[in-house]
Amino acid sequence: MKTVKRRLLIGLGWVMVALALVGAVLPVMPTVPFLIVAAAAFARSSPELEAKLMNHPHFGPHLGRWRREGAISLPAKLLAVAAMGCSMVSVLLFAGAWPWLQAGVAFLLACCALYVLTRPSPSRMAADG
Protein backbone atom coordinates (compact mmCIF):
# COMPACT_ATOMS: atom_id res chain seq x y z
CA MET A 1 0.00 0.00 0.00
CA LYS A 2 2.89 2.36 0.68
CA THR A 3 4.02 2.04 -2.93
CA VAL A 4 0.58 3.12 -4.18
CA LYS A 5 0.53 6.13 -1.85
CA ARG A 6 4.07 7.08 -2.88
CA ARG A 7 3.20 6.87 -6.57
CA LEU A 8 0.04 8.92 -6.07
CA LEU A 9 2.00 11.61 -4.23
CA ILE A 10 4.69 11.69 -6.91
CA GLY A 11 1.94 11.95 -9.55
CA LEU A 12 0.29 14.78 -7.62
CA GLY A 13 3.64 16.53 -7.34
CA TRP A 14 4.25 16.33 -11.08
CA VAL A 15 0.71 17.56 -11.86
CA MET A 16 1.36 20.54 -9.59
CA VAL A 17 4.71 21.21 -11.28
CA ALA A 18 2.96 21.11 -14.68
CA LEU A 19 0.33 23.59 -13.45
CA ALA A 20 3.10 25.80 -12.08
CA LEU A 21 4.79 25.77 -15.49
CA VAL A 22 1.52 26.88 -17.07
CA GLY A 23 1.32 29.58 -14.40
CA ALA A 24 4.81 30.76 -15.28
CA VAL A 25 3.57 31.49 -18.81
CA LEU A 26 0.01 32.71 -18.17
CA PRO A 27 -0.18 35.97 -16.22
CA VAL A 28 -3.47 35.18 -14.47
CA MET A 29 -2.44 31.78 -13.12
CA PRO A 30 -0.20 31.44 -10.06
CA THR A 31 3.06 29.52 -9.98
CA VAL A 32 4.41 29.29 -6.44
CA PRO A 33 1.20 27.94 -4.79
CA PHE A 34 1.33 24.93 -7.11
CA LEU A 35 5.02 24.48 -6.29
CA ILE A 36 4.21 24.60 -2.56
CA VAL A 37 1.80 21.69 -3.02
CA ALA A 38 4.33 19.89 -5.23
CA ALA A 39 7.06 20.30 -2.59
CA ALA A 40 4.73 18.95 0.10
CA ALA A 41 3.82 15.94 -2.06
CA PHE A 42 7.46 15.27 -2.94
CA ALA A 43 8.50 15.65 0.73
CA ARG A 44 6.29 12.67 1.52
CA SER A 45 7.30 10.61 -1.50
CA SER A 46 10.62 11.60 -3.08
CA PRO A 47 13.28 13.52 -1.16
CA GLU A 48 15.27 13.91 -4.40
CA LEU A 49 12.44 15.69 -6.20
CA GLU A 50 11.71 17.81 -3.14
CA ALA A 51 15.37 18.85 -3.00
CA LYS A 52 15.28 19.85 -6.67
CA LEU A 53 12.36 22.20 -5.99
CA MET A 54 13.79 23.58 -2.75
CA ASN A 55 17.18 24.24 -4.40
CA HIS A 56 15.75 25.85 -7.54
CA PRO A 57 17.51 29.21 -8.02
CA HIS A 58 14.31 31.19 -8.60
CA PHE A 59 11.52 29.33 -6.79
CA GLY A 60 13.54 27.72 -3.98
CA PRO A 61 13.77 30.87 -1.83
CA HIS A 62 9.99 31.43 -2.06
CA LEU A 63 9.32 27.82 -1.10
CA GLY A 64 11.78 28.04 1.78
CA ARG A 65 10.17 31.21 3.16
CA TRP A 66 6.77 29.59 2.95
CA ARG A 67 8.00 26.45 4.69
CA ARG A 68 9.85 28.30 7.46
CA GLU A 69 7.44 31.14 8.13
CA GLY A 70 4.30 30.79 6.02
CA ALA A 71 5.48 34.09 4.55
CA ILE A 72 4.70 35.76 1.23
CA SER A 73 6.69 38.78 0.05
CA LEU A 74 4.84 42.05 -0.55
CA PRO A 75 5.50 42.06 -4.33
CA ALA A 76 4.15 38.49 -4.56
CA LYS A 77 1.07 39.46 -2.55
CA LEU A 78 0.39 42.44 -4.81
CA LEU A 79 0.91 40.39 -7.96
CA ALA A 80 -1.39 37.63 -6.68
CA VAL A 81 -4.18 40.04 -5.77
CA ALA A 82 -3.81 41.87 -9.09
CA ALA A 83 -4.05 38.55 -10.95
CA MET A 84 -7.17 37.70 -8.97
CA GLY A 85 -8.61 41.07 -9.95
CA CYS A 86 -7.88 40.38 -13.62
CA SER A 87 -9.54 36.99 -13.27
CA MET A 88 -12.62 38.60 -11.76
CA VAL A 89 -12.81 41.12 -14.59
CA SER A 90 -12.69 38.28 -17.12
CA VAL A 91 -15.50 36.50 -15.27
CA LEU A 92 -17.57 39.69 -15.30
CA LEU A 93 -16.97 40.11 -19.03
CA PHE A 94 -17.51 36.52 -20.13
CA ALA A 95 -19.97 35.06 -17.61
CA GLY A 96 -22.57 37.80 -17.77
CA ALA A 97 -25.46 35.38 -18.26
CA TRP A 98 -24.75 33.63 -14.96
CA PRO A 99 -24.87 36.03 -12.01
CA TRP A 100 -24.61 33.09 -9.57
CA LEU A 101 -21.26 32.18 -11.17
CA GLN A 102 -20.04 35.77 -10.89
CA ALA A 103 -21.03 35.90 -7.22
CA GLY A 104 -19.40 32.55 -6.49
CA VAL A 105 -16.15 33.46 -8.18
CA ALA A 106 -16.12 36.88 -6.50
CA PHE A 107 -16.57 35.24 -3.09
CA LEU A 108 -13.86 32.65 -3.75
CA LEU A 109 -11.38 35.22 -5.06
CA ALA A 110 -12.11 37.57 -2.15
CA CYS A 111 -11.41 34.74 0.31
CA CYS A 112 -8.18 33.87 -1.50
CA ALA A 113 -7.08 37.52 -1.61
CA LEU A 114 -7.81 37.91 2.10
CA TYR A 115 -5.76 34.80 2.86
CA VAL A 116 -2.81 36.01 0.77
CA LEU A 117 -2.89 39.52 2.23
CA THR A 118 -3.01 38.26 5.82
CA ARG A 119 0.08 36.03 5.48
CA PRO A 120 3.15 37.48 7.15
CA SER A 121 5.88 39.11 5.13
CA PRO A 122 9.25 37.37 5.31
CA SER A 123 11.41 38.32 8.25
CA ARG A 124 14.59 40.18 7.37
CA MET A 125 16.77 37.18 8.22
CA ALA A 126 14.65 34.80 6.09
CA ALA A 127 14.60 37.27 3.20
CA ASP A 128 18.41 37.39 3.18
CA GLY A 129 19.05 33.68 3.45
PDB file of C-alpha atoms in Angstrom:
ATOM      1  CA  MET A   1       0.000   0.000   0.000  1.00  0.00           C
ATOM      2  CA  LYS A   2       2.890   2.364   0.683  1.00  0.00           C
ATOM      3  CA  THR A   3       4.018   2.043  -2.927  1.00  0.00           C
ATOM      4  CA  VAL A   4       0.578   3.122  -4.183  1.00  0.00           C
ATOM      5  CA  LYS A   5       0.531   6.133  -1.853  1.00  0.00           C
ATOM      6  CA  ARG A   6       4.071   7.079  -2.880  1.00  0.00           C
ATOM      7  CA  ARG A   7       3.201   6.870  -6.573  1.00  0.00           C
ATOM      8  CA  LEU A   8       0.037   8.923  -6.074  1.00  0.00           C
ATOM      9  CA  LEU A   9       1.998  11.612  -4.230  1.00  0.00           C
ATOM     10  CA  ILE A  10       4.692  11.690  -6.911  1.00  0.00           C
ATOM     11  CA  GLY A  11       1.945  11.949  -9.550  1.00  0.00           C
ATOM     12  CA  LEU A  12       0.290  14.785  -7.623  1.00  0.00           C
ATOM     13  CA  GLY A  13       3.644  16.531  -7.344  1.00  0.00           C
ATOM     14  CA  TRP A  14       4.247  16.331 -11.084  1.00  0.00           C
ATOM     15  CA  VAL A  15       0.715  17.561 -11.864  1.00  0.00           C
ATOM     16  CA  MET A  16       1.356  20.545  -9.592  1.00  0.00           C
ATOM     17  CA  VAL A  17       4.706  21.206 -11.285  1.00  0.00           C
ATOM     18  CA  ALA A  18       2.965  21.109 -14.676  1.00  0.00           C
ATOM     19  CA  LEU A  19       0.328  23.590 -13.451  1.00  0.00           C
ATOM     20  CA  ALA A  20       3.101  25.800 -12.082  1.00  0.00           C
ATOM     21  CA  LEU A  21       4.791  25.769 -15.491  1.00  0.00           C
ATOM     22  CA  VAL A  22       1.517  26.881 -17.073  1.00  0.00           C
ATOM     23  CA  GLY A  23       1.317  29.584 -14.401  1.00  0.00           C
ATOM     24  CA  ALA A  24       4.812  30.760 -15.276  1.00  0.00           C
ATOM     25  CA  VAL A  25       3.571  31.489 -18.807  1.00  0.00           C
ATOM     26  CA  LEU A  26       0.011  32.710 -18.170  1.00  0.00           C
ATOM     27  CA  PRO A  27      -0.178  35.969 -16.223  1.00  0.00           C
ATOM     28  CA  VAL A  28      -3.472  35.177 -14.466  1.00  0.00           C
ATOM     29  CA  MET A  29      -2.441  31.778 -13.120  1.00  0.00           C
ATOM     30  CA  PRO A  30      -0.197  31.442 -10.065  1.00  0.00           C
ATOM     31  CA  THR A  31       3.063  29.521  -9.983  1.00  0.00           C
ATOM     32  CA  VAL A  32       4.406  29.289  -6.439  1.00  0.00           C
ATOM     33  CA  PRO A  33       1.203  27.935  -4.788  1.00  0.00           C
ATOM     34  CA  PHE A  34       1.335  24.932  -7.107  1.00  0.00           C
ATOM     35  CA  LEU A  35       5.019  24.475  -6.290  1.00  0.00           C
ATOM     36  CA  ILE A  36       4.211  24.596  -2.560  1.00  0.00           C
ATOM     37  CA  VAL A  37       1.803  21.695  -3.018  1.00  0.00           C
ATOM     38  CA  ALA A  38       4.330  19.886  -5.226  1.00  0.00           C
ATOM     39  CA  ALA A  39       7.061  20.296  -2.590  1.00  0.00           C
ATOM     40  CA  ALA A  40       4.731  18.946   0.095  1.00  0.00           C
ATOM     41  CA  ALA A  41       3.824  15.936  -2.056  1.00  0.00           C
ATOM     42  CA  PHE A  42       7.462  15.273  -2.940  1.00  0.00           C
ATOM     43  CA  ALA A  43       8.500  15.653   0.730  1.00  0.00           C
ATOM     44  CA  ARG A  44       6.287  12.670   1.516  1.00  0.00           C
ATOM     45  CA  SER A  45       7.297  10.606  -1.500  1.00  0.00           C
ATOM     46  CA  SER A  46      10.621  11.595  -3.080  1.00  0.00           C
ATOM     47  CA  PRO A  47      13.284  13.523  -1.158  1.00  0.00           C
ATOM     48  CA  GLU A  48      15.271  13.910  -4.396  1.00  0.00           C
ATOM     49  CA  LEU A  49      12.436  15.689  -6.202  1.00  0.00           C
ATOM     50  CA  GLU A  50      11.706  17.812  -3.140  1.00  0.00           C
ATOM     51  CA  ALA A  51      15.373  18.850  -3.002  1.00  0.00           C
ATOM     52  CA  LYS A  52      15.282  19.854  -6.675  1.00  0.00           C
ATOM     53  CA  LEU A  53      12.364  22.203  -5.991  1.00  0.00           C
ATOM     54  CA  MET A  54      13.791  23.578  -2.752  1.00  0.00           C
ATOM     55  CA  ASN A  55      17.177  24.239  -4.404  1.00  0.00           C
ATOM     56  CA  HIS A  56      15.754  25.850  -7.542  1.00  0.00           C
ATOM     57  CA  PRO A  57      17.509  29.209  -8.016  1.00  0.00           C
ATOM     58  CA  HIS A  58      14.307  31.195  -8.603  1.00  0.00           C
ATOM     59  CA  PHE A  59      11.523  29.330  -6.786  1.00  0.00           C
ATOM     60  CA  GLY A  60      13.541  27.721  -3.982  1.00  0.00           C
ATOM     61  CA  PRO A  61      13.771  30.872  -1.827  1.00  0.00           C
ATOM     62  CA  HIS A  62       9.992  31.429  -2.065  1.00  0.00           C
ATOM     63  CA  LEU A  63       9.319  27.822  -1.100  1.00  0.00           C
ATOM     64  CA  GLY A  64      11.778  28.044   1.775  1.00  0.00           C
ATOM     65  CA  ARG A  65      10.172  31.214   3.155  1.00  0.00           C
ATOM     66  CA  TRP A  66       6.772  29.588   2.954  1.00  0.00           C
ATOM     67  CA  ARG A  67       7.999  26.450   4.685  1.00  0.00           C
ATOM     68  CA  ARG A  68       9.855  28.303   7.462  1.00  0.00           C
ATOM     69  CA  GLU A  69       7.437  31.140   8.125  1.00  0.00           C
ATOM     70  CA  GLY A  70       4.299  30.791   6.025  1.00  0.00           C
ATOM     71  CA  ALA A  71       5.479  34.092   4.553  1.00  0.00           C
ATOM     72  CA  ILE A  72       4.703  35.762   1.228  1.00  0.00           C
ATOM     73  CA  SER A  73       6.689  38.779   0.046  1.00  0.00           C
ATOM     74  CA  LEU A  74       4.844  42.053  -0.551  1.00  0.00           C
ATOM     75  CA  PRO A  75       5.496  42.060  -4.326  1.00  0.00           C
ATOM     76  CA  ALA A  76       4.154  38.487  -4.562  1.00  0.00           C
ATOM     77  CA  LYS A  77       1.073  39.464  -2.550  1.00  0.00           C
ATOM     78  CA  LEU A  78       0.389  42.444  -4.807  1.00  0.00           C
ATOM     79  CA  LEU A  79       0.905  40.392  -7.956  1.00  0.00           C
ATOM     80  CA  ALA A  80      -1.387  37.635  -6.676  1.00  0.00           C
ATOM     81  CA  VAL A  81      -4.179  40.042  -5.766  1.00  0.00           C
ATOM     82  CA  ALA A  82      -3.806  41.869  -9.093  1.00  0.00           C
ATOM     83  CA  ALA A  83      -4.048  38.549 -10.949  1.00  0.00           C
ATOM     84  CA  MET A  84      -7.169  37.703  -8.967  1.00  0.00           C
ATOM     85  CA  GLY A  85      -8.614  41.073  -9.946  1.00  0.00           C
ATOM     86  CA  CYS A  86      -7.885  40.378 -13.618  1.00  0.00           C
ATOM     87  CA  SER A  87      -9.536  36.990 -13.270  1.00  0.00           C
ATOM     88  CA  MET A  88     -12.621  38.603 -11.758  1.00  0.00           C
ATOM     89  CA  VAL A  89     -12.807  41.120 -14.593  1.00  0.00           C
ATOM     90  CA  SER A  90     -12.692  38.284 -17.121  1.00  0.00           C
ATOM     91  CA  VAL A  91     -15.503  36.498 -15.272  1.00  0.00           C
ATOM     92  CA  LEU A  92     -17.575  39.692 -15.301  1.00  0.00           C
ATOM     93  CA  LEU A  93     -16.971  40.108 -19.029  1.00  0.00           C
ATOM     94  CA  PHE A  94     -17.512  36.525 -20.133  1.00  0.00           C
ATOM     95  CA  ALA A  95     -19.967  35.062 -17.608  1.00  0.00           C
ATOM     96  CA  GLY A  96     -22.568  37.802 -17.771  1.00  0.00           C
ATOM     97  CA  ALA A  97     -25.455  35.382 -18.263  1.00  0.00           C
ATOM     98  CA  TRP A  98     -24.747  33.627 -14.964  1.00  0.00           C
ATOM     99  CA  PRO A  99     -24.866  36.030 -12.007  1.00  0.00           C
ATOM    100  CA  TRP A 100     -24.608  33.093  -9.574  1.00  0.00           C
ATOM    101  CA  LEU A 101     -21.257  32.178 -11.173  1.00  0.00           C
ATOM    102  CA  GLN A 102     -20.036  35.768 -10.890  1.00  0.00           C
ATOM    103  CA  ALA A 103     -21.031  35.896  -7.222  1.00  0.00           C
ATOM    104  CA  GLY A 104     -19.397  32.547  -6.488  1.00  0.00           C
ATOM    105  CA  VAL A 105     -16.152  33.464  -8.185  1.00  0.00           C
ATOM    106  CA  ALA A 106     -16.118  36.880  -6.502  1.00  0.00           C
ATOM    107  CA  PHE A 107     -16.568  35.242  -3.092  1.00  0.00           C
ATOM    108  CA  LEU A 108     -13.865  32.654  -3.749  1.00  0.00           C
ATOM    109  CA  LEU A 109     -11.381  35.223  -5.060  1.00  0.00           C
ATOM    110  CA  ALA A 110     -12.115  37.569  -2.149  1.00  0.00           C
ATOM    111  CA  CYS A 111     -11.406  34.737   0.308  1.00  0.00           C
ATOM    112  CA  CYS A 112      -8.176  33.872  -1.503  1.00  0.00           C
ATOM    113  CA  ALA A 113      -7.081  37.518  -1.612  1.00  0.00           C
ATOM    114  CA  LEU A 114      -7.809  37.908   2.100  1.00  0.00           C
ATOM    115  CA  TYR A 115      -5.758  34.795   2.858  1.00  0.00           C
ATOM    116  CA  VAL A 116      -2.807  36.010   0.773  1.00  0.00           C
ATOM    117  CA  LEU A 117      -2.890  39.519   2.232  1.00  0.00           C
ATOM    118  CA  THR A 118      -3.007  38.262   5.817  1.00  0.00           C
ATOM    119  CA  ARG A 119       0.076  36.028   5.478  1.00  0.00           C
ATOM    120  CA  PRO A 120       3.150  37.477   7.146  1.00  0.00           C
ATOM    121  CA  SER A 121       5.876  39.111   5.125  1.00  0.00           C
ATOM    122  CA  PRO A 122       9.252  37.374   5.309  1.00  0.00           C
ATOM    123  CA  SER A 123      11.415  38.319   8.252  1.00  0.00           C
ATOM    124  CA  ARG A 124      14.594  40.181   7.370  1.00  0.00           C
ATOM    125  CA  MET A 125      16.770  37.175   8.220  1.00  0.00           C
ATOM    126  CA  ALA A 126      14.648  34.798   6.091  1.00  0.00           C
ATOM    127  CA  ALA A 127      14.600  37.268   3.199  1.00  0.00           C
ATOM    128  CA  ASP A 128      18.409  37.392   3.185  1.00  0.00           C
ATOM    129  CA  GLY A 129      19.046  33.682   3.451  1.00  0.00           C
TER     130      GLY A 129
END
